[in-house]
Short mmCIF file of C-alpha atoms in Angstrom, two decimals:
data_model
loop_
_atom_site.label_atom_id
_atom_site.label_comp_id
_atom_site.label_asym_id
_atom_site.label_seq_id
_atom_site.Cartn_x
_atom_site.Cartn_y
_atom_site.Cartn_z
CA MET A 1270 12.81 -6.41 -28.07
CA SER A 1271 16.23 -5.77 -26.54
CA ASP A 1272 16.68 -4.49 -23.02
CA GLY A 1273 18.67 -1.38 -24.48
CA GLU A 1274 16.00 -0.18 -26.68
CA GLY A 1275 12.77 -1.17 -24.87
CA HIS A 1276 9.29 -1.31 -26.28
CA PRO A 1277 8.73 1.39 -28.61
CA ARG A 1278 5.26 2.43 -27.14
CA ARG A 1279 6.45 1.94 -23.43
CA TRP A 1280 5.47 5.53 -22.51
CA ALA A 1281 1.79 4.95 -23.83
CA ILE A 1282 2.03 1.50 -21.73
CA LEU A 1283 2.90 3.37 -18.76
CA VAL A 1284 -0.07 5.49 -18.94
CA ALA A 1285 -2.37 2.44 -19.14
CA LEU A 1286 -0.64 0.82 -16.48
CA CYS A 1287 -0.89 3.61 -14.24
CA ALA A 1288 -4.81 4.37 -14.94
CA ALA A 1289 -5.06 0.40 -13.89
CA LEU A 1290 -3.04 1.33 -10.83
CA LEU A 1291 -4.82 4.56 -10.03
CA VAL A 1292 -8.28 2.79 -9.17
CA ILE A 1293 -6.67 0.13 -6.99
CA VAL A 1294 -4.69 2.79 -4.68
CA ILE A 1295 -7.85 5.03 -4.47
CA ASP A 1296 -9.69 2.18 -3.19
CA ASN A 1297 -7.27 1.85 -0.38
CA THR A 1298 -8.48 5.09 1.32
CA VAL A 1299 -11.80 6.47 -0.54
CA LEU A 1300 -13.95 4.33 1.71
CA HIS A 1301 -12.84 5.80 5.16
CA VAL A 1302 -14.98 8.88 4.70
CA ALA A 1303 -17.86 6.72 3.56
CA VAL A 1304 -17.96 4.48 6.93
CA PRO A 1305 -20.46 6.66 9.14
CA ALA A 1306 -23.01 6.79 6.01
CA ILE A 1307 -22.62 3.02 5.69
CA GLY A 1308 -23.12 2.46 9.35
CA ASP A 1309 -26.33 4.61 9.47
CA THR A 1310 -27.67 2.90 6.44
CA PHE A 1311 -27.06 -0.74 7.58
CA ASP A 1312 -27.11 -0.25 11.26
CA ALA A 1313 -23.75 -1.89 11.30
CA SER A 1314 -21.70 -2.19 14.37
CA THR A 1315 -18.14 -1.02 14.72
CA ASP A 1316 -16.73 -4.78 14.37
CA GLN A 1317 -18.72 -4.89 11.01
CA LEU A 1318 -17.40 -1.53 9.67
CA GLN A 1319 -14.02 -2.40 10.55
CA ALA A 1320 -14.50 -5.54 8.46
CA VAL A 1321 -15.66 -3.57 5.48
CA ILE A 1322 -12.14 -2.01 5.47
CA ASP A 1323 -10.19 -4.85 6.55
CA ALA A 1324 -11.75 -7.44 3.93
CA TYR A 1325 -10.14 -5.39 1.08
CA VAL A 1326 -6.68 -5.26 2.74
CA VAL A 1327 -6.25 -8.65 4.08
CA VAL A 1328 -7.27 -10.50 0.83
CA PHE A 1329 -5.21 -7.99 -1.11
CA ALA A 1330 -1.99 -8.56 0.88
CA GLY A 1331 -2.76 -12.44 1.57
CA LEU A 1332 -2.85 -13.04 -2.32
CA LEU A 1333 0.04 -10.91 -3.54
CA ILE A 1334 2.72 -13.55 -3.83
CA THR A 1335 0.38 -16.10 -5.47
CA ALA A 1336 -1.02 -13.64 -8.02
CA GLY A 1337 2.60 -12.56 -8.86
CA VAL A 1338 3.59 -16.34 -9.71
CA LEU A 1339 0.34 -16.74 -11.68
CA SER A 1340 1.05 -13.51 -13.93
CA ASP A 1341 4.54 -14.95 -14.49
CA ARG A 1342 3.14 -18.29 -15.73
CA TYR A 1343 -0.11 -17.38 -17.64
CA GLY A 1344 0.89 -13.64 -18.81
CA ARG A 1345 1.00 -10.35 -16.92
CA ARG A 1346 -1.47 -8.60 -19.25
CA ARG A 1347 -4.06 -11.51 -18.87
CA ALA A 1348 -3.68 -11.18 -15.14
CA LEU A 1349 -4.17 -7.45 -15.56
CA VAL A 1350 -7.48 -7.95 -17.63
CA VAL A 1351 -8.88 -10.59 -15.25
CA GLY A 1352 -7.90 -8.30 -12.14
CA LEU A 1353 -9.51 -5.30 -13.41
CA LEU A 1354 -12.72 -7.29 -14.62
CA VAL A 1355 -13.13 -8.53 -11.27
CA PHE A 1356 -12.40 -5.43 -9.38
CA GLY A 1357 -14.90 -3.80 -11.55
CA ALA A 1358 -17.68 -6.27 -11.39
CA ALA A 1359 -17.02 -6.28 -7.40
CA SER A 1360 -17.27 -2.59 -7.16
CA ALA A 1361 -20.62 -2.50 -9.01
CA LEU A 1362 -21.94 -5.42 -6.67
CA ALA A 1363 -20.74 -3.59 -3.51
CA ALA A 1364 -22.54 -0.39 -4.58
CA ALA A 1365 -25.94 -2.60 -4.75
CA ALA A 1366 -25.28 -4.03 -1.29
CA PRO A 1367 -28.62 -5.10 0.35
CA SER A 1368 -26.81 -5.79 3.70
CA VAL A 1369 -23.36 -4.96 5.44
CA TRP A 1370 -22.29 -8.91 4.90
CA TRP A 1371 -22.82 -8.49 1.24
CA LEU A 1372 -20.69 -5.44 1.20
CA ILE A 1373 -18.06 -7.33 3.30
CA ALA A 1374 -17.99 -10.23 0.68
CA THR A 1375 -17.74 -7.90 -2.41
CA ARG A 1376 -14.89 -5.99 -0.60
CA ALA A 1377 -12.81 -9.15 -0.32
CA LEU A 1378 -13.55 -9.77 -3.87
CA MET A 1379 -12.39 -6.34 -4.90
CA GLY A 1380 -9.18 -7.25 -3.16
CA VAL A 1381 -8.83 -10.43 -5.28
CA GLY A 1382 -8.84 -8.33 -8.35
CA ALA A 1383 -6.41 -5.71 -6.77
CA ALA A 1384 -3.83 -8.33 -5.95
CA LEU A 1385 -3.90 -9.64 -9.33
CA VAL A 1386 -3.32 -5.96 -10.68
CA MET A 1387 -0.72 -4.47 -8.54
CA PRO A 1388 2.19 -6.81 -9.26
CA ALA A 1389 1.53 -7.16 -12.75
CA THR A 1390 1.89 -3.20 -13.30
CA LEU A 1391 5.59 -3.34 -12.07
CA ALA A 1392 6.45 -6.65 -13.71
CA VAL A 1393 5.40 -5.08 -17.17
CA LEU A 1394 7.35 -2.18 -16.55
CA VAL A 1395 10.37 -4.19 -16.08
CA VAL A 1396 10.22 -5.91 -19.35
CA VAL A 1397 9.12 -2.92 -21.55
CA PHE A 1398 11.48 -0.41 -20.22
CA PRO A 1399 15.33 -0.56 -20.86
CA GLU A 1400 17.58 -0.33 -17.75
CA ARG A 1401 18.47 3.16 -17.87
CA GLU A 1402 14.70 4.56 -18.31
CA ARG A 1403 13.38 2.56 -15.20
CA PRO A 1404 13.86 4.87 -12.42
CA ARG A 1405 11.99 7.53 -14.40
CA ALA A 1406 9.06 4.87 -15.18
CA PHE A 1407 9.07 3.91 -11.46
CA ALA A 1408 8.91 7.34 -10.49
CA VAL A 1409 5.99 7.85 -12.42
CA TRP A 1410 4.13 4.96 -11.11
CA SER A 1411 5.12 5.96 -7.47
CA ALA A 1412 3.64 9.45 -8.15
CA VAL A 1413 0.37 8.11 -9.27
CA ALA A 1414 -0.01 5.68 -6.42
CA SER A 1415 0.62 8.63 -3.79
CA VAL A 1416 -1.75 10.89 -5.63
CA GLY A 1417 -4.35 8.27 -5.81
CA MET A 1418 -3.94 7.61 -1.92
CA ALA A 1419 -4.08 11.54 -1.16
CA ALA A 1420 -7.07 11.89 -3.50
CA GLY A 1421 -9.12 9.17 -2.01
CA PRO A 1422 -10.51 10.93 0.84
CA LEU A 1423 -11.12 14.14 -1.23
CA LEU A 1424 -13.04 12.13 -3.94
CA GLY A 1425 -14.74 10.00 -0.97
CA GLY A 1426 -15.94 13.11 0.65
CA ALA A 1427 -17.30 14.65 -2.57
CA LEU A 1428 -19.11 11.51 -3.71
CA VAL A 1429 -20.86 10.73 -0.15
CA ASP A 1430 -21.86 14.68 0.18
CA ALA A 1431 -23.29 14.77 -3.53
CA TRP A 1432 -24.82 11.27 -3.61
CA SER A 1433 -24.45 8.39 -1.12
CA TRP A 1434 -21.80 5.77 0.32
CA ALA A 1435 -22.53 3.95 -3.06
CA GLY A 1436 -20.86 6.34 -5.35
CA VAL A 1437 -17.47 5.48 -3.72
CA PHE A 1438 -17.98 1.85 -5.48
CA LEU A 1439 -19.56 2.87 -8.67
CA ILE A 1440 -16.68 5.44 -9.66
CA ASN A 1441 -14.74 2.42 -9.89
CA VAL A 1442 -16.74 1.26 -12.91
CA PRO A 1443 -15.77 4.00 -15.51
CA VAL A 1444 -12.01 4.06 -14.05
CA VAL A 1445 -11.87 0.40 -14.86
CA ALA A 1446 -13.58 0.69 -18.20
CA VAL A 1447 -10.80 3.09 -19.23
CA ALA A 1448 -7.85 1.07 -17.74
CA LEU A 1449 -9.21 -2.06 -19.66
CA PHE A 1450 -9.31 -0.23 -22.79
CA GLY A 1451 -5.75 0.92 -22.52
CA VAL A 1452 -4.50 -2.50 -21.32
CA VAL A 1453 -5.91 -4.57 -24.08
CA ARG A 1454 -4.93 -1.83 -26.71
CA LEU A 1455 -1.55 -1.22 -25.56
CA VAL A 1456 0.37 -3.60 -23.21
CA PRO A 1457 2.10 -6.48 -24.62
CA GLU A 1458 1.66 -10.04 -23.22
CA THR A 1459 4.65 -11.12 -21.30
CA ARG A 1460 5.34 -14.50 -19.19
CA ALA A 1461 8.05 -16.39 -17.96
CA ALA A 1462 9.56 -18.70 -20.59
CA ASP A 1463 10.14 -21.69 -18.37
CA ALA A 1464 6.57 -21.84 -17.74
CA ARG A 1465 6.83 -23.55 -14.10
CA GLY A 1466 4.06 -25.57 -13.07
CA LEU A 1467 2.24 -24.33 -10.26
CA ASP A 1468 2.45 -25.58 -6.48
CA PRO A 1469 -1.24 -26.02 -5.27
CA TYR A 1470 0.16 -26.81 -1.78
CA GLY A 1471 2.58 -24.13 -1.75
CA THR A 1472 -0.12 -21.68 -3.16
CA VAL A 1473 -2.33 -22.54 -0.25
CA LEU A 1474 0.34 -22.22 2.29
CA VAL A 1475 1.70 -18.93 1.19
CA THR A 1476 -2.01 -17.33 0.86
CA ALA A 1477 -2.81 -18.64 4.23
CA GLY A 1478 0.15 -17.47 5.99
CA MET A 1479 0.40 -14.01 4.60
CA THR A 1480 -3.67 -13.65 5.20
CA GLY A 1481 -3.20 -14.62 8.83
CA LEU A 1482 -0.24 -12.50 9.56
CA VAL A 1483 -1.94 -9.43 8.12
CA TRP A 1484 -4.96 -10.25 9.90
CA ALA A 1485 -3.36 -10.55 13.03
CA LEU A 1486 -1.44 -7.56 12.42
CA ILE A 1487 -4.53 -5.48 11.71
CA GLU A 1488 -6.58 -6.70 14.80
CA ALA A 1489 -3.90 -6.86 17.48
CA PRO A 1490 -4.38 -2.85 18.18
CA ALA A 1491 -8.09 -2.94 18.55
CA TYR A 1492 -8.42 -6.30 20.41
CA GLY A 1493 -5.16 -6.89 22.10
CA CYS A 1494 -2.38 -9.32 21.27
CA THR A 1495 -3.91 -12.21 23.52
CA ALA A 1496 -7.33 -11.90 21.73
CA PRO A 1497 -8.51 -15.49 20.38
CA ALA A 1498 -8.85 -14.05 16.73
CA VAL A 1499 -5.20 -12.49 16.95
CA VAL A 1500 -3.66 -15.60 18.37
CA ALA A 1501 -5.39 -17.59 15.89
CA GLY A 1502 -4.22 -15.63 12.97
CA ALA A 1503 -0.62 -15.38 14.30
CA ALA A 1504 -0.72 -19.38 14.63
CA VAL A 1505 -1.85 -19.83 11.25
CA ALA A 1506 0.64 -17.40 9.79
CA VAL A 1507 3.73 -19.07 11.42
CA LEU A 1508 2.67 -22.58 10.65
CA ALA A 1509 1.63 -21.76 7.14
CA LEU A 1510 4.77 -19.58 6.21
CA VAL A 1511 7.42 -21.91 7.85
CA GLY A 1512 5.65 -24.92 5.85
CA PHE A 1513 5.88 -22.77 2.74
CA GLY A 1514 9.69 -22.08 3.35
CA VAL A 1515 10.54 -25.62 3.93
CA ARG A 1516 8.61 -26.69 0.76
CA GLN A 1517 10.24 -24.01 -1.31
CA ARG A 1518 13.77 -24.88 -0.18
CA ARG A 1519 13.26 -28.54 -1.11
CA SER A 1520 11.47 -27.52 -4.35
CA ALA A 1521 13.51 -27.70 -7.78
CA THR A 1522 11.27 -24.91 -9.21
CA PRO A 1523 9.98 -22.93 -6.22
CA MET A 1524 7.40 -20.40 -6.49
CA VAL A 1525 9.40 -17.94 -4.51
CA ASP A 1526 13.23 -18.34 -4.94
CA LEU A 1527 14.19 -17.55 -1.21
CA ARG A 1528 17.77 -17.21 -2.66
CA LEU A 1529 17.01 -13.57 -3.53
CA TYR A 1530 17.29 -12.42 0.18
CA ARG A 1531 20.94 -13.66 -0.04
CA ASP A 1532 21.41 -10.77 -2.79
CA ARG A 1533 22.08 -7.35 -0.68
CA ARG A 1534 20.40 -5.39 -3.12
CA PHE A 1535 17.16 -7.19 -2.90
CA SER A 1536 17.22 -7.92 0.96
CA GLY A 1537 18.74 -4.52 1.78
CA ALA A 1538 16.16 -2.32 -0.57
CA GLY A 1539 13.28 -4.27 0.38
CA PHE A 1540 14.02 -4.08 4.32
CA ALA A 1541 14.91 -0.30 3.99
CA VAL A 1542 11.38 0.16 2.13
CA ALA A 1543 9.73 -2.11 4.85
CA VAL A 1544 11.12 0.29 7.80
CA MET A 1545 10.07 3.23 5.91
CA THR A 1546 6.43 2.04 5.08
CA LEU A 1547 6.40 1.11 8.81
CA ALA A 1548 6.12 4.79 9.54
CA THR A 1549 4.45 6.13 6.61
CA GLY A 1550 1.63 3.89 6.44
CA SER A 1551 0.11 5.02 9.97
CA THR A 1552 0.99 8.78 9.21
CA LEU A 1553 -2.45 9.97 7.78
CA PHE A 1554 -4.34 7.71 10.32
CA VAL A 1555 -2.84 9.44 12.89
CA LEU A 1556 -2.93 12.85 11.62
CA SER A 1557 -6.74 12.65 10.32
CA GLN A 1558 -7.37 12.25 13.85
CA TYR A 1559 -5.37 15.36 15.21
CA LEU A 1560 -6.71 17.62 12.39
CA GLN A 1561 -10.41 16.55 12.99
CA LEU A 1562 -10.61 16.21 16.56
CA VAL A 1563 -7.76 18.61 18.11
CA LEU A 1564 -7.71 21.48 15.34
CA GLY A 1565 -11.52 21.03 14.36
CA TYR A 1566 -10.79 20.30 10.75
CA SER A 1567 -14.12 18.99 8.73
CA ALA A 1568 -13.37 15.56 6.76
CA PHE A 1569 -13.14 17.47 3.43
CA GLU A 1570 -10.40 19.73 4.94
CA THR A 1571 -8.61 16.78 6.55
CA GLY A 1572 -8.24 15.54 2.73
CA LEU A 1573 -7.18 18.71 1.62
CA ALA A 1574 -4.44 18.78 4.31
CA ALA A 1575 -2.96 15.34 2.76
CA VAL A 1576 -2.59 17.15 -0.73
CA PRO A 1577 1.11 18.42 0.35
CA LEU A 1578 1.90 14.70 0.78
CA ALA A 1579 1.10 13.96 -2.76
CA ALA A 1580 2.65 17.18 -3.95
CA GLY A 1581 5.77 16.30 -2.30
CA VAL A 1582 5.76 13.03 -3.91
CA VAL A 1583 5.40 14.13 -7.48
CA ALA A 1584 7.90 17.07 -6.83
CA GLY A 1585 10.50 14.14 -5.50
CA SER A 1586 9.63 11.65 -8.24
CA VAL A 1587 10.88 14.28 -10.89
CA VAL A 1588 14.18 14.06 -8.84
CA GLY A 1589 14.18 10.46 -8.11
CA GLY A 1590 13.59 9.22 -11.79
CA ARG A 1591 16.65 11.26 -12.86
CA ALA A 1592 19.01 11.31 -10.13
CA PRO A 1593 20.12 7.81 -10.07
CA ALA A 1594 21.94 8.06 -13.52
CA GLY A 1595 24.22 10.80 -12.11
CA PHE A 1596 24.45 9.75 -8.23
CA GLY A 1597 23.51 6.05 -7.92
CA ALA A 1598 20.66 4.27 -6.46
CA ARG A 1599 22.08 4.22 -3.03
CA ALA A 1600 22.63 8.00 -2.47
CA CYS A 1601 19.27 8.70 -3.57
CA ILE A 1602 17.64 6.14 -1.20
CA VAL A 1603 19.64 7.60 1.52
CA ALA A 1604 19.02 11.36 0.71
CA GLY A 1605 15.32 10.39 0.30
CA PHE A 1606 14.88 8.77 3.60
CA THR A 1607 16.88 11.65 5.42
CA VAL A 1608 14.36 14.37 3.87
CA THR A 1609 11.47 11.95 5.11
CA ALA A 1610 13.03 11.94 8.64
CA ALA A 1611 13.29 15.74 8.74
CA GLY A 1612 9.38 15.63 7.67
CA PHE A 1613 8.38 13.47 10.62
CA ALA A 1614 10.47 15.65 12.93
CA VAL A 1615 8.53 18.69 11.91
CA LEU A 1616 5.20 16.54 12.52
CA ALA A 1617 6.61 15.32 15.88
CA SER A 1618 6.70 19.25 16.78
CA LEU A 1619 2.95 19.81 16.22
CA SER A 1620 1.02 21.41 19.55
CA GLU A 1621 -2.69 21.33 20.55
CA SER A 1622 -3.08 24.86 19.96
CA GLY A 1623 -2.36 24.93 16.03
CA GLY A 1624 -0.07 23.96 13.43
CA SER A 1625 -1.73 23.58 10.04
CA ALA A 1626 1.43 25.15 8.39
CA ALA A 1627 3.45 22.62 10.12
CA VAL A 1628 1.34 19.60 8.87
CA SER A 1629 1.75 21.04 5.42
CA ILE A 1630 5.40 21.28 5.71
CA GLY A 1631 6.06 17.91 7.45
CA LEU A 1632 3.81 16.08 4.90
CA GLY A 1633 5.39 17.96 2.14
CA LEU A 1634 8.77 16.97 3.16
CA ALA A 1635 7.82 13.41 3.81
CA GLY A 1636 6.42 13.19 0.48
CA LEU A 1637 9.35 14.73 -1.14
CA GLY A 1638 11.64 12.31 0.44
CA SER A 1639 9.54 9.35 -0.58
CA GLY A 1640 9.50 10.57 -4.23
CA ILE A 1641 13.30 10.80 -4.22
CA ALA A 1642 14.03 7.54 -2.63
CA GLY A 1643 11.17 5.20 -3.99
CA PRO A 1644 12.19 4.97 -7.70
CA SER A 1645 15.65 3.90 -6.67
CA ALA A 1646 14.42 1.29 -3.98
CA THR A 1647 12.02 -0.18 -6.61
CA SER A 1648 14.52 -0.51 -9.18
CA THR A 1649 17.07 -1.99 -6.69
CA VAL A 1650 14.85 -4.46 -5.41
CA LEU A 1651 13.66 -5.52 -9.02
CA GLY A 1652 16.97 -5.38 -10.45
CA ALA A 1653 17.90 -8.40 -8.42
CA VAL A 1654 15.16 -10.45 -9.93
CA PRO A 1655 15.67 -12.14 -13.35
CA PRO A 1656 13.02 -10.48 -15.47
CA GLU A 1657 11.41 -13.83 -16.37
CA ARG A 1658 10.18 -13.80 -12.64
CA ALA A 1659 9.33 -10.33 -12.65
CA GLY A 1660 5.67 -10.95 -11.63
CA MET A 1661 7.15 -12.65 -8.37
CA GLY A 1662 9.59 -10.02 -7.51
CA SER A 1663 6.93 -7.33 -7.98
CA ALA A 1664 4.73 -9.26 -5.71
CA LEU A 1665 7.53 -9.58 -2.99
CA ASN A 1666 8.24 -5.82 -3.55
CA ASP A 1667 4.49 -5.05 -2.84
CA THR A 1668 4.37 -7.43 0.05
CA HIS A 1669 7.43 -5.80 1.70
CA GLN A 1670 5.39 -2.67 1.66
CA GLN A 1671 2.09 -3.93 2.71
CA LEU A 1672 3.67 -5.81 5.67
CA GLY A 1673 5.62 -2.30 6.71
CA ILE A 1674 2.27 -0.61 6.48
CA ALA A 1675 0.33 -3.34 8.54
CA LEU A 1676 3.15 -3.55 10.99
CA GLY A 1677 3.30 0.27 11.36
CA VAL A 1678 -0.46 0.52 11.78
CA ALA A 1679 -0.35 -2.40 14.47
CA GLY A 1680 2.61 -1.23 16.24
CA LEU A 1681 2.48 2.70 16.03
CA GLY A 1682 -1.30 2.44 16.78
CA SER A 1683 -0.65 0.66 19.94
CA LEU A 1684 2.17 2.89 20.85
CA LEU A 1685 0.03 5.86 20.22
CA ALA A 1686 -2.80 4.14 22.46
CA THR A 1687 -0.55 3.37 25.40
CA VAL A 1688 0.95 6.77 25.46
CA TYR A 1689 -2.13 8.53 25.11
CA ARG A 1690 -4.04 6.54 27.96
CA SER A 1691 -1.04 7.19 30.23
CA GLY A 1692 -1.41 11.08 29.69
CA LEU A 1693 -5.11 11.09 30.64
CA PRO A 1694 -6.35 12.02 33.96
CA ASP A 1695 -7.01 9.16 36.56
CA GLY A 1696 -10.48 7.91 37.23
CA LEU A 1697 -11.73 7.73 33.78
CA PRO A 1698 -14.18 4.74 32.64
CA GLU A 1699 -12.16 2.31 30.44
CA ASP A 1700 -14.54 2.83 27.50
CA ALA A 1701 -13.63 6.64 27.74
CA MET A 1702 -10.26 6.11 27.42
CA SER A 1703 -9.99 3.87 24.16
CA SER A 1704 -9.52 6.68 21.73
CA LEU A 1705 -9.45 10.34 21.44
CA GLY A 1706 -13.04 10.32 19.97
CA ALA A 1707 -14.35 8.33 22.97
CA THR A 1708 -12.77 10.66 25.67
CA LEU A 1709 -14.59 13.77 23.94
CA ASP A 1710 -17.71 12.02 23.85
CA HIS A 1711 -17.28 11.38 27.61
CA ALA A 1712 -16.30 15.08 28.16
CA ARG A 1713 -19.38 16.19 26.14
CA ASP A 1714 -21.70 13.95 28.26
CA ARG A 1715 -20.35 15.45 31.52
CA ALA A 1716 -20.85 18.87 30.15
CA ASP A 1717 -24.29 18.15 29.07
CA GLY A 1718 -24.84 16.72 32.59
CA GLY A 1719 -24.47 20.25 34.08
CA ASP A 1720 -20.80 20.05 35.02
CA GLY A 1721 -19.44 22.01 31.85
CA GLY A 1722 -16.11 23.06 33.60
CA ASP A 1723 -15.08 19.49 34.29
CA GLY A 1724 -16.10 18.42 30.79
CA GLY A 1725 -14.02 21.00 29.05
CA ALA A 1726 -10.94 20.54 31.29
CA LEU A 1727 -11.21 16.99 30.47
CA ALA A 1728 -11.44 17.55 26.52
CA GLU A 1729 -8.63 19.83 26.72
CA ALA A 1730 -6.55 17.33 28.86
CA ALA A 1731 -7.42 14.65 26.08
CA ARG A 1732 -6.36 16.75 23.06
CA SER A 1733 -2.89 17.70 25.16
CA ALA A 1734 -2.68 13.85 25.69
CA PHE A 1735 -3.44 12.73 22.11
CA THR A 1736 -0.77 15.51 20.57
CA ASP A 1737 2.02 14.21 23.03
CA ALA A 1738 1.15 10.68 22.02
CA GLN A 1739 1.16 11.98 18.40
CA SER A 1740 4.63 13.30 18.94
CA VAL A 1741 6.01 10.09 20.38
CA THR A 1742 4.65 8.19 17.30
CA MET A 1743 6.20 10.72 14.92
CA SER A 1744 9.45 10.46 16.40
CA VAL A 1745 9.71 6.83 15.96
CA GLY A 1746 8.77 7.56 12.44
CA VAL A 1747 12.22 9.71 12.44
CA ALA A 1748 13.87 6.82 13.75
CA ALA A 1749 12.44 4.47 11.10
CA ALA A 1750 13.30 6.88 8.26
CA LEU A 1751 16.87 7.07 9.47
CA ILE A 1752 17.18 3.53 10.13
CA GLY A 1753 16.05 2.89 6.36
CA ALA A 1754 18.64 5.38 5.48
CA ALA A 1755 21.57 3.49 7.52
CA VAL A 1756 20.40 0.13 6.09
CA ALA A 1757 20.75 1.36 2.48
CA LEU A 1758 24.10 3.31 3.21
CA LEU A 1759 25.60 0.27 4.79
CA VAL A 1760 24.20 -2.85 2.75
CA LEU A 1761 23.70 -1.63 -0.80
CA PRO A 1762 26.46 -1.31 -3.38
CA GLY A 1763 27.75 1.87 -4.65
CA ARG A 1764 27.03 3.44 -7.97
CA THR A 1765 29.84 1.38 -9.69
CA ALA A 1766 27.58 -1.88 -9.10
CA ARG A 1767 24.98 -2.90 -11.50
CA THR A 1768 21.54 -1.93 -10.32
CA VAL A 1769 19.53 -4.13 -12.82
CA ALA A 1770 20.08 -7.95 -13.11
CA SER A 1771 20.79 -8.86 -16.70
CA PRO A 1772 17.98 -9.78 -18.66
CA GLY A 1773 16.90 -13.75 -18.69
CA PRO A 1774 14.66 -15.71 -21.27
CA GLU A 1775 11.37 -13.75 -21.58
CA SER A 1776 8.64 -14.65 -23.68
CA VAL A 1777 7.01 -11.62 -25.11
CA GLU A 1778 4.13 -10.84 -27.73
CA VAL A 1779 3.85 -7.50 -28.72
CA ALA A 1780 0.32 -5.85 -29.46
CA GLN A 1781 0.48 -4.28 -32.65
CA PRO A 1782 -2.07 -1.79 -33.77
CA GLY A 1783 -5.39 -3.30 -34.49
CA SER A 1784 -5.96 -7.15 -33.68
CA GLN A 1785 -2.74 -8.45 -34.95
CA ARG A 1786 0.22 -9.37 -32.85
CA GLY A 1787 3.59 -10.62 -33.39
CA ALA A 1788 6.41 -12.33 -31.45
CA GLU A 1789 9.30 -9.52 -30.72
#
């Protein structure tokens, strides 16, 4: 298989990989609407419900780099198969959970499966698609991921209403079965030809470091930066990641080649994507509160409101998959990030009196910009990585995005809370200022106590304060998108430079129809 021709069944392989990707990304958002039902079933505390959500995210992000290295050594199709099996089995166990702690444990196990699947999908695309077609393949991959994330709340709401919270886990099982069939049938086995030995100490260090870092970022908004759990997570992250970096620099065959960050394509595009996801990662979290608690949308209507975001990504991906050939990757990234900034500017203009049309326009523009920029950004990052280390490169790309999302949720979430609290009337109890929902509950208690006018005025003031805080947060999103565009413009090479590294040695086993396989 030459780099110029690609795999003869590469588009069918892409379908199989997207099926595997879909079940992973849906699970990032599908559970949120089932949280109240899970809380009622197990009489779970807020901390336990947060742990149900966080267990998946923390384990997933913490294992990405290790999983990418494992896929390079032992085979990317093997990583996909094992990851899907683990994910499907854990989903079935989660649906049968007898307690909230069982559910937390199975969610963590699902994170293990997701970490094996995510980087392997991109790594296989790098190998089976020729350079000229990779932006189009990445555009499809990005569109499927975005549609899956937007579909999660809709699917979750429908399953909870029609069945129970267990449905959000059981739905994974048939999707995993379909994805497994496609992967086994179509995806060729690819691995690094050098077959580097694993570094057990490095594996432990990078996994502990990434897990601690993501944990600290997620927990900081809820408990404060000085909380013992947050400080402990941050300390583990610093010590482990510094130790990992020192070990990699001294190793002749490092797990992660840190020299990649000297390549301005890799570091520039990676930083730009991280800055962008810092803003986009918290957008739906913030808007869901605005739509439900300010405008009065139901959970299902809130899910529908996210559809323009997915539609924008799909439309943008059509452009983003074709435009790099004519305009270059840098121009596409700059243009896409600029369009996304315009979308955040629209969202920053929302008011408490209404704005469903503005929400649709803002999310549509944000999605359109992401769709235009995403394929070029992914191609640029992975183009700096030798194809034989595609699993490691894909894992680093996914890690940049996950860290951007976690940092965005933590940083922008704290900013939202700070600005919101400053806009509330004086004299409120501390627990009534923790969130818009808590303030509205306090206002209802006042009204039920016979002071209806005061309660109504407090609710109105709370909605106004939240809308103002949301505008500040979305304005930071505008700045983040523009910073990403500036980094791409100043750091990335122009269209005359090659966007994809020349192929290195790569071991590929091509799956032929039936049970026979040969070397290509």
